[in-house]
GROMACS .gro file of C-alpha atoms in nm:
model
  160
    1LEU     CA    1   6.944   0.155  10.861
    2HIS     CA    2   6.842   0.375  11.044
    3TYR     CA    3   7.012   0.678  10.840
    4TRP     CA    4   6.955   0.463  10.547
    5SER     CA    5   6.514   0.494  10.539
    6ASP     CA    6   6.483   0.809  10.681
    7GLN     CA    7   6.634   0.904  10.459
    8LYS     CA    8   6.481   0.766  10.223
    9LYS     CA    9   6.139   0.840  10.348
   10ASN     CA   10   6.266   1.227  10.245
   11MET     CA   11   6.339   1.076   9.845
   12THR     CA   12   6.145   1.075   9.545
   13ASP     CA   13   6.306   0.854   9.475
   14GLY     CA   14   6.698   0.633   9.412
   15PRO     CA   15   6.919   0.710   9.198
   16LYS     CA   16   6.833   0.712   8.842
   17ASN     CA   17   6.910   0.472   8.480
   18GLY     CA   18   7.217   0.577   8.387
   19GLU     CA   19   7.367   0.760   8.711
   20THR     CA   20   7.633   0.642   8.923
   21PHE     CA   21   7.625   0.531   9.324
   22ASP     CA   22   7.859   0.877   9.375
   23GLN     CA   23   7.640   1.103   9.134
   24ASP     CA   24   7.469   1.119   9.471
   25LYS     CA   25   7.579   1.362   9.642
   26LYS     CA   26   7.380   1.322   9.979
   27PHE     CA   27   7.524   0.920  10.014
   28LYS     CA   28   7.814   0.999  10.019
   29CYS     CA   29   7.875   0.746   9.758
   30TYR     CA   30   7.685   0.454   9.824
   31VAL     CA   31   7.327   0.429   9.754
   32PRO     CA   32   7.129   0.117   9.925
   33LEU     CA   33   6.785   0.193   9.754
   34ASP     CA   34   6.695  -0.045   9.517
   35ILE     CA   35   7.033  -0.242   9.450
   36GLN     CA   36   6.899  -0.562   9.196
   37SER     CA   37   6.674  -0.247   9.036
   38TYR     CA   38   6.952   0.008   8.955
   39ILE     CA   39   7.209  -0.291   8.830
   40LEU     CA   40   6.957  -0.413   8.609
   41LYS     CA   41   6.776  -0.067   8.502
   42PHE     CA   42   6.463  -0.165   8.613
   43ASN     CA   43   6.271   0.134   8.659
   44PRO     CA   44   5.898   0.054   8.571
   45ASP     CA   45   5.655   0.348   8.478
   46LEU     CA   46   5.376   0.188   8.703
   47GLN     CA   47   5.111   0.426   8.588
   48ASN     CA   48   5.175   0.435   8.250
   49GLN     CA   49   5.210   0.043   8.149
   50SER     CA   50   5.057  -0.280   8.243
   51GLU     CA   51   5.197  -0.564   8.539
   52GLU     CA   52   5.242  -0.803   8.175
   53ASP     CA   53   5.462  -0.598   7.948
   54ILE     CA   54   5.649  -0.513   8.244
   55LYS     CA   55   5.728  -0.903   8.255
   56GLN     CA   56   5.780  -0.856   7.956
   57GLU     CA   57   6.064  -0.610   7.926
   58LEU     CA   58   6.172  -0.845   8.182
   59ALA     CA   59   6.173  -1.139   8.058
   60ALA     CA   60   6.305  -0.994   7.679
   61LYS     CA   61   6.607  -0.890   7.802
   62PHE     CA   62   6.653  -1.292   7.984
   63ALA     CA   63   6.705  -1.637   7.777
   64VAL     CA   64   6.701  -1.762   8.105
   65ILE     CA   65   6.573  -1.589   8.425
   66GLY     CA   66   6.724  -1.827   8.708
   67ILE     CA   67   6.608  -1.807   9.097
   68ASN     CA   68   6.905  -1.820   9.351
   69GLU     CA   69   6.706  -1.996   9.619
   70GLN     CA   70   6.588  -2.285   9.363
   71MET     CA   71   6.987  -2.261   9.242
   72HIS     CA   72   6.914  -2.674   9.098
   73LYS     CA   73   6.595  -2.617   8.847
   74SER     CA   74   6.793  -2.227   8.746
   75ILE     CA   75   7.116  -2.486   8.605
   76CYS     CA   76   6.915  -2.731   8.462
   77LEU     CA   77   6.703  -2.442   8.183
   78ILE     CA   78   7.011  -2.306   8.233
   79ALA     CA   79   7.113  -2.694   8.065
   80THR     CA   80   6.808  -2.706   7.857
   81LYS     CA   81   6.809  -2.348   7.691
   82TYR     CA   82   7.233  -2.352   7.591
   83THR     CA   83   7.216  -2.744   7.533
   84GLY     CA   84   6.794  -2.842   7.371
   85LYS     CA   85   6.881  -3.133   7.584
   86LEU     CA   86   6.800  -3.229   7.948
   87PRO     CA   87   6.988  -3.366   8.217
   88ASP     CA   88   6.861  -3.660   8.353
   89ALA     CA   89   6.979  -3.497   8.716
   90CYS     CA   90   6.699  -3.262   8.691
   91ASP     CA   91   6.430  -3.445   8.570
   92CYS     CA   92   6.190  -3.633   8.785
   93SER     CA   93   5.945  -3.741   8.590
   94GLY     CA   94   5.809  -4.086   8.641
   95GLU     CA   95   6.012  -4.403   8.763
   96THR     CA   96   6.329  -4.168   8.695
   97ARG     CA   97   6.478  -4.034   9.098
   98ARG     CA   98   6.657  -3.684   9.175
   99ARG     CA   99   6.951  -3.753   9.201
  100LYS     CA  100   7.086  -3.501   9.525
  101LEU     CA  101   7.298  -3.323   9.488
  102LEU     CA  102   7.581  -3.312   9.739
  103THR     CA  103   7.583  -3.042   9.990
  104PHE     CA  104   7.900  -2.907  10.199
  105SER     CA  105   7.832  -2.772  10.491
  106HIS     CA  106   8.162  -2.776  10.683
  107ASN     CA  107   7.960  -2.765  10.971
  108VAL     CA  108   7.922  -2.381  10.969
  109THR     CA  109   7.652  -2.207  11.104
  110HIS     CA  110   7.476  -2.017  10.892
  111HIS     CA  111   7.403  -1.677  11.006
  112ALA     CA  112   7.103  -1.623  10.793
  113ASN     CA  113   6.930  -1.813  11.002
  114THR     CA  114   7.017  -1.736  11.331
  115PHE     CA  115   7.041  -1.362  11.298
  116ASN     CA  116   6.700  -1.303  11.400
  117ARG     CA  117   6.527  -0.831  11.330
  118THR     CA  118   6.337  -0.687  11.499
  119LYS     CA  119   5.942  -0.584  11.314
  120GLU     CA  120   6.081  -0.216  11.299
  121GLU     CA  121   6.425  -0.313  11.034
  122ASP     CA  122   6.203  -0.549  10.839
  123GLU     CA  123   6.004  -0.222  10.787
  124MET     CA  124   6.310  -0.001  10.709
  125ILE     CA  125   6.377  -0.295  10.484
  126ASP     CA  126   6.078  -0.245  10.283
  127ILE     CA  127   6.109   0.143  10.302
  128LEU     CA  128   6.445   0.025  10.162
  129THR     CA  129   6.378  -0.252   9.891
  130LYS     CA  130   6.070  -0.158   9.703
  131LYS     CA  131   6.163  -0.181   9.338
  132ASP     CA  132   6.358  -0.477   9.460
  133GLN     CA  133   6.072  -0.673   9.566
  134LEU     CA  134   5.836  -0.594   9.242
  135LEU     CA  135   6.174  -0.706   9.057
  136TYR     CA  136   6.162  -1.024   9.191
  137ARG     CA  137   5.891  -1.103   9.208
  138TYR     CA  138   5.841  -1.069   8.818
  139ALA     CA  139   6.159  -1.266   8.774
  140LEU     CA  140   5.977  -1.528   8.999
  141GLU     CA  141   5.660  -1.564   8.824
  142ILE     CA  142   5.878  -1.565   8.404
  143PHE     CA  143   6.052  -1.846   8.611
  144ASP     CA  144   5.789  -2.042   8.693
  145GLN     CA  145   5.668  -1.991   8.374
  146GLN     CA  146   5.979  -2.070   8.243
  147VAL     CA  147   6.019  -2.383   8.416
  148LYS     CA  148   5.662  -2.507   8.278
  149GLU     CA  149   5.724  -2.391   7.867
  150VAL     CA  150   5.970  -2.646   7.914
  151GLU     CA  151   5.846  -2.961   8.099
  152ASP     CA  152   5.594  -2.883   7.877
  153LYS     CA  153   5.780  -2.937   7.585
  154LEU     CA  154   5.987  -3.202   7.717
  155GLY     CA  155   5.707  -3.397   7.902
  156ILE     CA  156   5.895  -3.427   8.227
  157THR     CA  157   5.887  -3.270   8.557
  158MET     CA  158   6.174  -3.082   8.649
  159CYS     CA  159   6.350  -3.173   9.040
  160ASP     CA  160   6.312  -2.944   9.347
   0.00000   0.00000   0.00000
């Protein structure tokens, strides 16, 4: 983590869209800088584009944007988009009760819940993920808008 964040501080940017990671010889073929943005070719021009234009471009790339932390709603959005109908398990309005999704932990400790990062490590991660953080923020805003559009159109409240 230290190595990558130190290197990033000395760079203007990670690999450009269209390049492969191995084209950056400095990192010996692996560049963990804004990986999600790289894969999605998300490279906004913050100097010359408004946030709204950037979000519109991002939304235009996908029929539905899902959010991992809101998997149930994401699945509901996908189902509604491609079937034209909201599955019963997605409707939590009125007298409809949410059907609990079965979850199995298999008695496994979820390490993300037990691993503590230092403030310095959080700062280094921020250095390596600046564009990814922006991408996530925009994706979440688009997702919320898509949920609202479905809820308004169908007159329902989607389950969390």
